[in-house]
Each structure stands twice: as C-alpha cells, then as structure tokens.
Coordinates of C-alpha atoms in Angstrom, one line a residue:
Chain B
M185 CA 180.0 148.9 187.1
I186 CA 179.9 147.9 183.6
K187 CA 177.3 144.9 185.4
D188 CA 174.7 148.3 186.2
V189 CA 174.8 150.2 183.3
F190 CA 174.2 146.9 180.9
S191 CA 170.9 145.5 182.9
P192 CA 168.5 147.8 182.0
S193 CA 169.4 147.3 179.0
R194 CA 169.2 143.9 178.0
R195 CA 165.7 144.1 179.5
G196 CA 165.0 146.8 176.8
F197 CA 166.7 144.0 174.6
L198 CA 165.3 140.7 175.6
G199 CA 161.7 143.6 175.4
L200 CA 162.3 144.1 171.5
A201 CA 163.3 140.4 170.5
G202 CA 160.0 139.4 172.6
G203 CA 157.8 141.7 171.2
A204 CA 159.7 140.4 167.4
A205 CA 158.9 137.0 168.5
A206 CA 155.0 137.7 169.5
L207 CA 155.3 140.1 165.6
S208 CA 156.4 135.8 164.2
A209 CA 153.4 133.9 166.3
M210 CA 150.8 137.0 164.8
G211 CA 151.6 135.9 161.7
A212 CA 151.6 132.1 161.6
A213 CA 148.4 132.3 163.4
K214 CA 145.0 130.1 161.6
P215 CA 141.6 131.5 161.6
A216 CA 140.1 130.1 163.6
T217 CA 136.9 128.7 162.4
A218 CA 135.7 125.4 163.4
A219 CA 135.5 122.1 161.5
V220 CA 132.1 121.0 160.2
Q221 CA 132.2 117.4 161.6
T222 CA 130.3 114.7 158.7
K223 CA 130.4 112.1 157.2
A224 CA 129.7 113.7 153.1
R225 CA 131.0 112.1 150.2
V226 CA 132.2 114.9 148.5
V227 CA 133.6 114.2 145.0
I228 CA 136.4 116.8 142.9
V229 CA 136.8 116.6 139.0
G230 CA 140.0 118.1 137.3
S231 CA 143.0 118.9 140.1
G232 CA 144.0 122.2 138.3
A233 CA 144.5 125.7 140.0
A234 CA 140.5 125.2 141.3
G235 CA 140.0 121.6 142.6
T236 CA 143.6 122.3 144.2
G237 CA 142.8 126.0 146.0
L238 CA 139.5 123.7 146.7
V239 CA 140.3 120.6 148.4
N240 CA 143.1 122.5 150.5
R241 CA 140.4 124.8 151.7
L242 CA 138.1 122.0 152.3
V243 CA 140.5 120.0 154.4
Q244 CA 140.5 122.6 156.7
R245 CA 136.4 123.2 156.5
L246 CA 136.0 120.0 157.2
D247 CA 136.4 116.7 159.3
G248 CA 135.2 113.6 158.7
A249 CA 134.1 114.0 155.0
Q250 CA 135.3 111.7 152.9
I251 CA 137.2 114.1 149.4
T252 CA 137.3 112.8 146.2
I253 CA 139.4 113.9 144.2
V254 CA 139.6 112.1 140.3
D255 CA 142.1 113.3 137.8
G256 CA 144.8 111.2 135.8
R257 CA 147.5 114.2 134.9
K258 CA 149.9 114.1 136.8
Q259 CA 151.5 117.1 136.2
H260 CA 150.1 120.7 137.2
W261 CA 151.1 123.1 134.6
Y262 CA 150.7 126.9 135.7
Q263 CA 149.8 128.1 132.9
P264 CA 149.8 131.8 133.6
G265 CA 153.8 131.0 132.5
F266 CA 153.0 130.0 129.3
T267 CA 152.8 133.9 128.1
L268 CA 156.4 134.1 129.9
I269 CA 157.6 130.4 128.6
A270 CA 157.0 132.2 125.1
A271 CA 158.8 135.5 125.9
G272 CA 161.7 133.6 126.4
L273 CA 162.0 134.6 129.9
K274 CA 161.1 131.1 131.7
N275 CA 161.8 127.5 131.3
A276 CA 159.0 125.4 130.5
D277 CA 159.9 124.1 133.6
Y278 CA 158.8 127.3 135.6
S279 CA 155.5 126.0 134.1
V280 CA 155.2 122.2 135.5
S281 CA 155.0 120.9 138.3
G282 CA 152.8 117.5 140.7
T283 CA 149.7 117.5 140.9
G284 CA 150.4 114.7 143.8
D285 CA 152.5 118.0 145.3
W286 CA 150.1 119.7 145.8
L287 CA 147.4 117.6 147.2
P288 CA 146.5 117.4 151.5
T289 CA 147.0 114.4 152.8
G290 CA 143.6 112.8 154.2
V291 CA 142.0 113.0 150.7
N292 CA 141.5 110.1 148.3
W293 CA 143.6 111.2 144.6
V294 CA 141.2 108.8 142.3
E295 CA 145.0 108.8 139.7
D296 CA 142.8 108.6 136.7
Y297 CA 140.4 111.1 134.7
A298 CA 136.5 111.1 134.6
A299 CA 135.1 108.7 132.2
A300 CA 130.9 109.5 132.5
I301 CA 129.1 112.1 135.3
D302 CA 125.8 110.7 136.3
P303 CA 123.8 113.3 138.3
E304 CA 120.8 111.2 138.7
A305 CA 122.2 108.7 140.2
Q306 CA 125.8 110.7 141.9
R307 CA 128.1 109.4 140.6
V308 CA 131.8 109.4 139.3
T309 CA 132.7 106.7 136.7
T310 CA 136.3 107.3 135.6
V311 CA 138.2 105.8 132.7
G312 CA 139.5 102.3 134.3
G313 CA 136.3 101.7 135.2
E314 CA 136.4 102.7 138.7
A315 CA 132.5 103.8 139.7
I316 CA 132.8 106.5 142.9
E317 CA 129.8 107.7 144.2
Y318 CA 129.1 111.6 146.2
D319 CA 127.3 112.9 147.8
Y320 CA 128.5 116.8 146.4
L321 CA 130.4 117.1 143.3
V322 CA 132.5 120.0 142.3
V323 CA 133.3 119.8 138.5
A324 CA 136.2 121.7 138.3
T325 CA 137.7 120.0 134.8
G326 CA 139.9 122.8 133.4
L327 CA 138.7 123.2 129.2
K328 CA 139.3 121.5 126.0
L329 CA 141.6 123.1 123.4
D330 CA 140.4 121.5 120.1
W331 CA 143.0 121.3 118.2
G332 CA 141.6 119.4 115.9
A333 CA 139.1 121.9 114.7
I334 CA 142.1 124.0 113.1
E335 CA 141.9 122.2 109.7
G336 CA 145.8 121.7 109.0
F337 CA 147.2 121.9 111.8
S338 CA 148.9 119.2 114.2
L339 CA 150.8 120.1 117.1
D340 CA 154.2 118.2 116.0
Q341 CA 153.6 121.3 113.2
V342 CA 154.4 123.8 116.5
G343 CA 158.5 125.6 116.2
Q344 CA 158.6 124.9 112.4
N345 CA 157.1 126.6 109.2
G346 CA 156.8 129.4 112.0
L347 CA 154.3 127.8 113.9
G348 CA 153.5 129.1 117.7
A349 CA 150.8 127.3 119.9
V350 CA 151.4 129.0 123.2
Y351 CA 148.5 127.2 124.4
A352 CA 149.2 123.7 124.2
G353 CA 151.3 123.7 127.5
P354 CA 155.0 124.1 128.6
D355 CA 156.9 122.6 126.2
Y356 CA 154.8 123.9 122.9
A357 CA 155.5 127.5 124.6
A358 CA 158.9 126.9 124.2
K359 CA 158.8 125.8 121.4
T360 CA 157.0 128.8 120.1
W361 CA 159.5 131.0 121.8
A362 CA 162.3 128.8 119.0
A363 CA 159.9 130.1 116.3
M364 CA 159.7 133.7 117.4
D365 CA 162.5 133.8 118.7
Q366 CA 163.8 132.4 115.0
F367 CA 161.3 134.9 112.9
T368 CA 161.8 138.8 115.0
E369 CA 165.6 138.4 113.6
K370 CA 165.0 138.4 110.5
G371 CA 161.0 140.5 110.6
G372 CA 158.2 139.5 108.3
V373 CA 154.4 139.2 108.6
A374 CA 153.5 138.3 112.0
L375 CA 150.1 137.4 112.0
F376 CA 148.1 137.2 115.8
G377 CA 144.3 136.3 116.2
R378 CA 142.1 134.7 119.0
P379 CA 139.1 131.7 118.4
A380 CA 135.4 132.7 119.1
T381 CA 134.7 131.0 121.8
E382 CA 134.5 131.3 125.6
M383 CA 138.6 131.6 126.4
K384 CA 140.8 131.2 128.9
C385 CA 142.7 134.3 129.7
A386 CA 141.3 136.6 126.5
G387 CA 144.2 139.2 127.6
A388 CA 146.6 136.5 126.4
P389 CA 146.6 136.6 123.1
L390 CA 146.6 140.3 122.9
K391 CA 150.7 139.7 125.2
Y392 CA 151.6 137.8 122.7
T393 CA 151.6 141.0 119.5
F394 CA 153.1 142.9 122.1
L395 CA 155.7 141.1 123.2
T396 CA 156.7 139.5 119.7
D397 CA 156.5 144.1 118.8
D398 CA 158.8 144.2 121.6
Y399 CA 161.4 141.6 120.2
L400 CA 160.8 143.0 116.9
R401 CA 161.9 146.1 118.3
K402 CA 164.4 145.4 120.1
K403 CA 166.3 143.0 117.0
G404 CA 165.6 146.2 114.9
T405 CA 163.8 144.3 112.7
R406 CA 160.4 146.0 112.7
E407 CA 160.2 148.4 109.6
A408 CA 160.7 145.4 107.5
S409 CA 157.5 143.7 109.6
Q410 CA 154.0 143.9 109.1
I411 CA 151.9 143.2 112.3
I412 CA 148.6 142.1 111.9
Y413 CA 145.8 140.9 114.4
A414 CA 142.4 139.3 113.3
A415 CA 140.1 139.6 115.0
N416 CA 136.7 137.2 116.1
N417 CA 134.2 140.1 116.0
K418 CA 133.9 143.1 115.9
G419 CA 136.4 144.3 119.0
L420 CA 139.8 143.6 120.9
F421 CA 138.7 142.7 123.9
S422 CA 135.0 142.2 125.3
V423 CA 135.8 144.3 128.7
P424 CA 134.4 148.6 125.9
V425 CA 137.1 150.6 128.8
V426 CA 139.8 148.1 128.1
N427 CA 139.4 147.3 124.1
E428 CA 139.5 151.2 123.3
K429 CA 142.3 151.7 125.1
V430 CA 143.8 148.3 123.7
K431 CA 142.6 150.2 119.7
L432 CA 145.2 152.9 121.6
L433 CA 147.9 150.8 121.5
F434 CA 147.5 149.2 118.5
G435 CA 147.5 152.3 116.3
D436 CA 150.4 153.1 118.5
R437 CA 152.7 149.9 117.9
G438 CA 151.2 150.7 114.1
F439 CA 149.4 146.8 114.3
E440 CA 146.9 146.6 111.8
T441 CA 144.0 145.2 112.5
R442 CA 142.0 143.0 110.6
Y443 CA 137.7 142.2 112.1
D444 CA 135.2 139.4 112.5
H445 CA 138.3 136.8 111.4
V446 CA 137.9 134.0 113.0
L447 CA 140.2 130.8 112.3
T448 CA 138.9 127.7 109.9
G449 CA 142.7 125.9 108.4
I450 CA 146.4 126.5 108.8
D451 CA 148.4 125.0 105.8
A452 CA 152.0 125.3 107.4
G453 CA 153.5 124.2 103.7
T454 CA 152.9 127.4 102.4
R455 CA 152.7 129.4 105.1
T456 CA 148.8 130.5 105.3
A457 CA 146.4 130.7 107.2
Y458 CA 142.9 130.1 106.4
F459 CA 139.4 132.5 107.7
R460 CA 136.2 132.9 107.9
T461 CA 133.8 136.3 108.6
P462 CA 130.1 136.0 108.6
E463 CA 127.4 137.2 106.3
Q464 CA 127.2 141.8 107.2
H465 CA 125.1 143.7 106.2
S466 CA 125.3 147.6 106.2
V467 CA 123.0 150.4 105.3
D468 CA 124.5 153.0 103.5
K469 CA 123.1 157.3 104.2
N470 CA 119.8 156.7 101.2
G471 CA 119.2 153.6 103.4
I472 CA 120.1 150.6 101.6
V473 CA 121.6 147.8 102.6
T474 CA 124.5 146.2 101.3
V475 CA 124.6 142.6 101.6
T476 CA 128.0 140.7 102.3
P477 CA 128.0 137.9 102.2
A478 CA 129.6 134.9 104.2
S479 CA 132.9 134.5 102.1
E480 CA 136.2 133.2 103.6
R481 CA 140.2 134.7 103.3
K482 CA 143.7 134.1 103.6
I483 CA 146.4 135.5 105.1
E484 CA 150.2 134.8 104.6
F485 CA 152.1 135.3 107.7
D486 CA 155.9 134.3 108.2
F487 CA 154.7 133.7 112.5
T488 CA 151.8 133.3 114.1
N489 CA 150.5 131.9 117.4
V490 CA 148.3 129.4 116.9
I491 CA 144.3 129.3 120.0
P492 CA 141.8 127.0 118.4
P493 CA 138.1 126.9 119.9
M494 CA 138.1 126.1 123.3
V495 CA 134.7 123.9 124.9
A496 CA 133.9 121.6 127.3
P497 CA 135.9 118.3 127.9
D498 CA 133.6 115.5 126.8
V499 CA 132.4 114.4 130.4
V500 CA 131.0 117.8 131.1
R501 CA 129.4 117.8 127.5
E502 CA 127.7 114.4 127.8
S503 CA 126.5 115.1 131.0
G504 CA 123.4 116.2 131.1
L505 CA 124.8 119.2 133.1
A506 CA 125.8 121.6 130.7
W507 CA 124.0 124.5 129.2
E508 CA 121.7 123.6 126.1
D509 CA 120.3 127.2 125.5
K510 CA 123.8 128.9 126.4
W511 CA 127.3 128.8 124.4
V512 CA 125.2 126.2 121.7
G513 CA 128.0 123.5 121.2
Q514 CA 130.4 124.9 123.7
G515 CA 128.6 122.8 126.6
W516 CA 129.8 125.0 129.7
L517 CA 128.1 123.8 133.4
E518 CA 124.8 125.2 133.8
V519 CA 125.4 127.0 137.2
D520 CA 123.9 130.9 138.7
Q521 CA 127.2 132.9 138.1
Q522 CA 126.8 134.3 141.6
T523 CA 126.6 131.1 143.3
L524 CA 128.4 129.3 141.0
R525 CA 125.9 126.3 142.3
H526 CA 124.7 124.6 139.4
R527 CA 121.0 125.5 138.2
R528 CA 119.0 121.7 138.5
Y529 CA 121.2 120.1 140.5
A530 CA 122.2 121.4 144.4
N531 CA 124.5 119.4 145.0
V532 CA 127.2 120.2 141.9
F533 CA 129.1 123.2 142.0
G534 CA 131.2 124.5 138.6
L535 CA 134.4 126.5 139.7
G536 CA 137.2 127.5 137.2
D537 CA 136.9 127.8 133.4
I538 CA 133.7 125.0 133.4
A539 CA 131.3 126.4 134.6
G540 CA 129.3 128.8 132.0
V541 CA 130.2 132.4 132.4
P542 CA 130.5 135.5 131.1
K543 CA 134.3 136.2 131.8
G544 CA 136.1 134.2 134.6
K545 CA 138.0 131.6 132.6
T546 CA 141.7 132.6 134.6
A547 CA 143.7 132.1 137.3
A548 CA 142.2 135.1 138.9
S549 CA 138.7 134.1 139.0
V550 CA 139.0 130.8 139.9
K551 CA 141.2 132.7 143.8
W552 CA 137.9 134.3 144.0
Q553 CA 135.5 131.4 143.3
I554 CA 137.5 129.3 145.3
P555 CA 136.7 130.3 148.4
V556 CA 132.1 131.0 146.7
V557 CA 132.4 127.1 145.9
E558 CA 133.8 126.5 149.7
D559 CA 130.6 128.6 152.0
H560 CA 127.4 127.3 149.6
L561 CA 129.6 123.9 149.7
V562 CA 130.2 123.8 153.7
A563 CA 127.2 125.4 154.3
A564 CA 125.1 122.7 152.6
I565 CA 127.0 120.6 154.4
E566 CA 125.9 122.0 157.2
G567 CA 122.2 122.6 156.1
K568 CA 122.2 126.2 155.6
D569 CA 122.7 128.6 153.6
G570 CA 126.0 129.9 151.7
T571 CA 126.6 134.0 151.7
E572 CA 129.9 134.3 149.7
I573 CA 128.8 135.7 146.0
Y574 CA 131.1 135.8 143.1
N575 CA 130.9 139.3 140.8
G576 CA 133.0 137.7 137.6
Y577 CA 136.2 138.9 138.5
T578 CA 138.7 138.6 136.3
S579 CA 142.1 140.2 136.5
C580 CA 145.0 140.2 134.3
P581 CA 148.4 141.9 133.9
L582 CA 148.2 142.9 130.2
I583 CA 152.2 142.1 129.3
T584 CA 152.6 145.3 126.9
K585 CA 156.6 145.0 126.2
V586 CA 158.6 143.1 128.0
G587 CA 159.7 145.3 131.0
R588 CA 155.1 146.5 131.3
A589 CA 152.0 145.6 131.8
M590 CA 148.4 146.8 132.2
L591 CA 146.9 145.9 135.8
V592 CA 143.0 145.2 134.1
E593 CA 140.4 143.4 136.8
F594 CA 136.7 143.8 135.7
D595 CA 133.9 142.8 137.0
Y596 CA 130.8 141.0 134.9
E597 CA 129.5 144.3 134.5
N598 CA 132.3 144.9 132.7
R599 CA 132.8 147.6 135.8
L600 CA 136.7 148.3 136.2
T601 CA 137.8 147.2 139.3
P602 CA 141.6 147.3 141.1
S603 CA 142.9 146.3 143.9
F604 CA 145.1 148.9 144.2
P605 CA 142.9 152.2 143.4
G606 CA 145.0 155.2 143.2
V607 CA 148.2 153.3 143.5
I608 CA 148.5 151.2 140.9
A609 CA 146.3 152.8 137.1
P610 CA 144.3 150.4 136.0
L611 CA 144.8 151.3 132.3
E612 CA 147.7 152.3 132.1
E613 CA 151.0 150.9 131.3
L614 CA 153.1 150.1 134.4
W615 CA 157.0 148.6 135.4
I616 CA 155.1 148.1 138.6
S617 CA 152.7 145.7 136.9
W618 CA 155.0 144.0 135.3
L619 CA 156.5 143.2 138.0
M620 CA 153.5 141.5 139.3
K621 CA 153.3 139.5 136.6
E622 CA 156.5 138.6 136.7
I623 CA 157.2 138.0 139.9
A624 CA 154.2 137.9 142.2
L625 CA 151.6 136.1 140.9
K626 CA 152.7 132.4 140.6
P627 CA 153.2 132.9 144.8
T628 CA 150.3 134.4 144.7
Y629 CA 148.7 131.3 142.7
N630 CA 151.1 128.9 144.6
A631 CA 149.3 130.4 148.0
M632 CA 146.1 130.4 146.5
L633 CA 146.7 126.1 145.6
R634 CA 148.1 125.5 149.3
G635 CA 144.3 127.4 150.3
K636 CA 146.2 130.2 152.0
A637 CA 145.3 132.8 149.4
Chain C
M63 CA 143.5 140.6 144.9
K64 CA 141.1 138.5 147.6
Q65 CA 142.1 138.5 151.4
L66 CA 145.5 140.1 151.1
T67 CA 146.5 139.3 155.0
F68 CA 149.1 139.0 156.8
E69 CA 149.3 135.4 156.8
T70 CA 148.7 135.6 152.9
L71 CA 151.7 137.8 152.1
I72 CA 153.8 135.1 154.1
A73 CA 152.8 132.3 152.1
V74 CA 153.6 134.8 149.6
F75 CA 156.7 135.5 150.5
E76 CA 158.0 132.0 150.8
E77 CA 156.6 131.0 147.6
I78 CA 159.0 133.6 146.1
F79 CA 161.9 133.0 147.8
G80 CA 161.1 128.9 148.6
R81 CA 159.8 128.7 152.0
G82 CA 163.9 128.3 153.7
L83 CA 165.6 130.8 152.2
F84 CA 162.5 133.1 153.1
W85 CA 162.7 132.4 156.9
T86 CA 166.4 132.7 157.0
M87 CA 166.5 136.1 155.2
V88 CA 164.1 137.6 157.8
A89 CA 166.5 135.1 160.4
V90 CA 169.4 137.3 158.9
A91 CA 167.8 140.9 158.3
V92 CA 166.3 139.9 162.2
V93 CA 169.9 139.0 164.0
V94 CA 171.4 142.3 161.7
T95 CA 168.7 144.0 163.1
L96 CA 169.4 143.2 166.4
A97 CA 172.8 143.2 166.8
Y98 CA 172.6 146.4 165.5
L99 CA 169.9 147.3 168.2
Y100 CA 172.7 145.9 170.4
V101 CA 175.6 147.9 169.8
L102 CA 173.6 150.5 169.9
I103 CA 172.3 149.8 173.6
R104 CA 175.6 148.7 174.3
D105 CA 178.2 152.0 172.3
R106 CA 175.1 154.5 174.4
H107 CA 175.7 156.4 171.4
L108 CA 176.0 156.1 167.4
S109 CA 179.2 156.5 166.3
A110 CA 180.1 159.8 163.7
R111 CA 183.3 157.8 162.6
K112 CA 181.7 155.0 161.6
F113 CA 178.0 156.3 160.1
L114 CA 179.7 158.1 158.4
L115 CA 182.1 155.4 157.0
A116 CA 178.2 153.7 156.9
Q117 CA 176.6 156.1 155.1
M118 CA 179.5 156.1 152.3
F119 CA 177.9 152.9 151.1
M120 CA 174.7 154.1 150.7
P121 CA 174.7 154.8 147.3
L122 CA 176.7 151.8 147.0
G123 CA 173.4 149.8 148.2
A124 CA 170.2 151.3 146.7
I125 CA 172.5 151.1 143.4
A126 CA 173.6 147.2 144.1
S127 CA 169.2 146.4 145.5
V128 CA 168.0 148.7 141.2
I129 CA 170.7 146.8 139.8
F130 CA 169.6 143.3 141.3
V131 CA 166.0 144.2 141.0
Q132 CA 165.7 145.4 137.6
R133 CA 168.3 141.8 136.8
V134 CA 165.7 139.1 138.5
T135 CA 162.9 141.2 136.5
H136 CA 164.2 141.3 133.1
S137 CA 163.7 145.0 133.3
S138 CA 165.6 148.5 131.6
F139 CA 164.5 152.2 133.2
A140 CA 162.9 152.6 129.8
D141 CA 159.8 150.7 131.8
I142 CA 159.3 153.5 134.3
G143 CA 155.4 154.3 133.2
G144 CA 154.1 156.0 136.0
P145 CA 154.9 158.0 139.5
V146 CA 154.2 154.7 141.3
D147 CA 156.9 152.8 139.1
W148 CA 159.5 156.0 140.7
I149 CA 158.1 154.7 144.0
V150 CA 158.4 151.6 143.7
L151 CA 162.6 152.4 142.7
L152 CA 163.1 154.7 145.3
G153 CA 161.5 152.4 147.3
V154 CA 163.8 149.2 146.0
A155 CA 167.1 151.9 145.8
G156 CA 165.7 153.1 149.3
A157 CA 165.5 149.9 151.2
G158 CA 169.3 148.9 150.0
A159 CA 171.0 152.0 151.5
V160 CA 169.5 152.2 154.7
G161 CA 169.5 147.8 154.7
T162 CA 174.0 148.6 153.5
A163 CA 174.1 151.2 155.9
I164 CA 172.4 149.0 158.6
L165 CA 175.2 145.8 157.6
V166 CA 177.9 148.3 157.3
Y167 CA 177.9 149.9 161.0
T168 CA 176.5 146.8 162.9
V169 CA 179.5 145.1 161.1
Q170 CA 182.3 147.7 162.1
S171 CA 181.0 148.4 165.8
L172 CA 180.8 144.4 165.6
T173 CA 184.6 143.3 165.2
K174 CA 186.6 147.6 166.0
G175 CA 184.4 146.8 169.3
R176 CA 182.7 150.0 172.1
Q177 CA 185.1 152.9 170.8
T178 CA 184.7 156.0 173.4
A179 CA 183.3 158.6 172.5
E180 CA 185.4 160.9 171.8

C-alpha cells in the first residue's frame, strides 16, 4: 500500500535530481571551438595578468603550437589588492601567488627576464643569454616604476617618516598601511598625488586619499588634519564626467587640491616633497598676458603615498618597437589601438600595461584586451583576419571610504560604459560597488588568469 | 564586464570559496533542497506546525546572513548608498531567511519522522 503511494513520487524525485544533474553538466560544458592545428612558435614576454590570461586561452585554441612564456618573476602579484592591503583590510599575502601556479601544462616557461627583443630577426634573448626565436610575439612585460626619478627617495624608507608607496608591491603596501595607521592616530598633513606619465590604475591615488580621510574620520583626528592632493595637471581624472564628480567629492570631504604639481623629490628627514610646476600663461579681461615661469614648490607632510613616473621597461624601449612620436620618453609599444597589433611588425602584439594606447592600464582592461589579441593572433596563424576590437574599456571601482565605492567604467572616447546599466549607477557611491571590489574582483581576476573570463 | 556567462560565474564562485568548499556548499544546498522535497513528497503535505517553527527561525537566519556578509566585507549599514544597496541587503536577508526556514523544516521532518495529518 505504502509502496504504491511512493513509486510515482520517487519517480518525480529522481526526475528532479536528473534535471539538477543536467543543469550542472551544462555549466561545465566548454565552448565547442575546434583547436587550430599549427606548428607556429609563439613567444609571450611577461607572465603577469596579461601574459598568463592569454597563454591559458591560447593552449585551448592552438594544437601543436610551441608556446613559450618568458619571465623571471617567481611571484604573481594581484595588483588590484594593493589598495586593500594598504588600507589594513588584507594581509600582504592576499596579493601573492606563484607564477607557475597559473601556467598551463604544455607551455615552456623560461624562468628568466628578457634582455633584448629583435623584431627583425624575430628573436628574444634572455638575461642569461638564451635566444628564443618566434613566429609570433606578444609583448606583455608590464611597466617599470621609475623610483629613481624621485630624487632623495628610496624604497627602504617606506614605512618610516610617514612615507608610503602602495604601488611598490604587497610588502610595501603593508608597510604603507603601518605608516598610514600610525599617522591617522594623531593626524597632521597628508599629501597625495600622481605622476605626470601614463600610469596604471589612475584611480588608485584618489582611492588612497579617500581611504586616509576615512580613517582620520573614524579615529576622530580629521579635524586636526589637512589633506592635500597635488594633481600633476589641471584635472583629477582624465574622463571629464568622472573628473567633475571627483571634484565634488573632494570639496565635500574638504580636500585641498593643488594643480600642476609634478613630484620631483622627497626629503624623508624633513618630510618635505618637492614639485615642479610648469610655466603658465594667463590672460586677464584687458587682454594682458601674464607669464608665470616654471618653478619649484615644496609641501611639507606628515604622511604621503609616493607614486613614481611609470615607463616601459628597458627591453621594450631598446627594441625598436616603441612609439617614437607619442609619449616621448615613456617607450610604450606602438600598437593599433583597436587590434593591439604592432603598427610596423604584423606578427607582434602588445597586451596590458605596455600597450601604447590611451587609458587601458588596468587588470579590467587586460580582461577585455586578451580576447582581442587571442582572436587576431589565432586568425593570423590560420591566414585569416581577426574581427575583435578593443574599445579602450577600463574599469575602476573608485573606493571613497571603507564600505563604499563608485564603479567607474569608460572607453577611449571617455564614454561611460556601465556593465550593469540601470542597476549599478556609475557615479554613485554604493555599497554594492564596494562588495564587488572586495569579494568579486579577485575571483574574477583569477578566472581571467585561468582563461575563463 | 566581458563574457559574463554561466561558466564564468561558476569559475568566479570557485575562486571566491575555493573549488572544494564551493562544490561542497553546492552539494549541501542540493542535499538540503532534495531532502526538503523528499519530506514534502513523503509526507504529502506541508505541516503547519513544523512550518511555524521554521518561520520563527527566519528572522534569525536573515540577521545572521546580513551580519556575516557585513563582517567578511568590512562594511556596515552606514555604507548603504542607494536603492540597489537596499535590494542587495534585502536579498541577503531574504536568502538567509528562506535557507534557514528550509533547513529547520527539513531537519524537523527528518528527525521527527512523518507525522499524521491533524
């Protein structure tokens, strides 16, 4: 009797379980693109976010290719985490993993730095003297933080005398937190700014200004403090609409902005920062032109976050692959801004921070650039033309306090390109944007490294 | 965000919790859900008494899940900035409440066994 009651129910029960299993199987299914048969030699210089994310996709797209990745760095750094480390929310090891943890099998990892790239001979030479010939080259070296350009500053000073350097690495970010934590206990003058070169994550200097303000307020020392932001030019952010919003927030938080200040030196002993301001011309209502000559200014501080000029690594600057008439002296790779393909050497691509394109030096940009390079590279191997276009997408969860951020996304044309239009407003300080930065970003980044996003 | 597919979403969740923990949690959620469906089908009715007790645990589940999310994300109610934040907060609370209710109902049904209809 009981059995009779049960049997149809059990069938329904099993049916449900089967449905669930089918759903989960669907989730695991891979896109069914047949791998391209090739003997091509592909060399990727750099195993950061860009190189690693790309190589994990190339091994799925190419069958038989000899893929070599060249990088002497043993540690992989999750750089978007540096701000969280420097805000005391994560430990230094939050951003550290092993380069080898992310590299797929079947790829040759040359554990040495590239010393020379010869695009004519199609050859990369390592510091150790190993010569690697290629048919296709992807330059993904990242950039160089030019600490030497800040006179009087050295990284061993970080953590003392109110000196911070969030960009320098996970350990330096942690030391910066120690200095910021100490500073915010008592308050004083906090000085922030950004370099005059292209830079990665242009929002980071702003975030750290907001975070320091937040800690001062939480510790009740904001009234006894002054926050100065020394902008390198006449703006706070390159995207006009974001610039206006940041200006409003700076006003709201009581930050003092000094424009046209380019950091040139630091005196740790006297806690003084030196700046150069360029020559300026102003015209009054009577048409009289006043020329203010270039000058040196100094600002004394109790705490600062030093951000140096950012340039291409020497190996790229000396390769003949860099722009000569754009970003003079910075050495970014001369690529087409839509395809990321080198403008003079069709078998060379630039990916990530090194690419000489406006904007685009963030991990979010890399996420959008990888499929573009993948497409054009695989198409070239097949003897076809690629179709994917990079539109300059960059994203920045601009933290405005612990617990809130503005999700700012834009493209080459300075258009806002919200991922969640109508749901997450781009220029609003929201908790959900903070949640994305704190929880979802690193997993998304890791998924990108694995070639899955 | 580019290519937000179901697979990406799974990959992201695997990264948040670690592959092992994530799939364990999925398995636990599936087991609890299946157990819930099982007792519903077995008992052929929703016991009002068990459901009442389960409902009484709902506020607890809601509060616990909100506090959990706030703790792991270093945030507080003061960070709520717009309507979407309230929706997220209510979503977290709602998920916690419903999850707790299902769990409590299922545990009661499994431990106390089938009860006769009153």
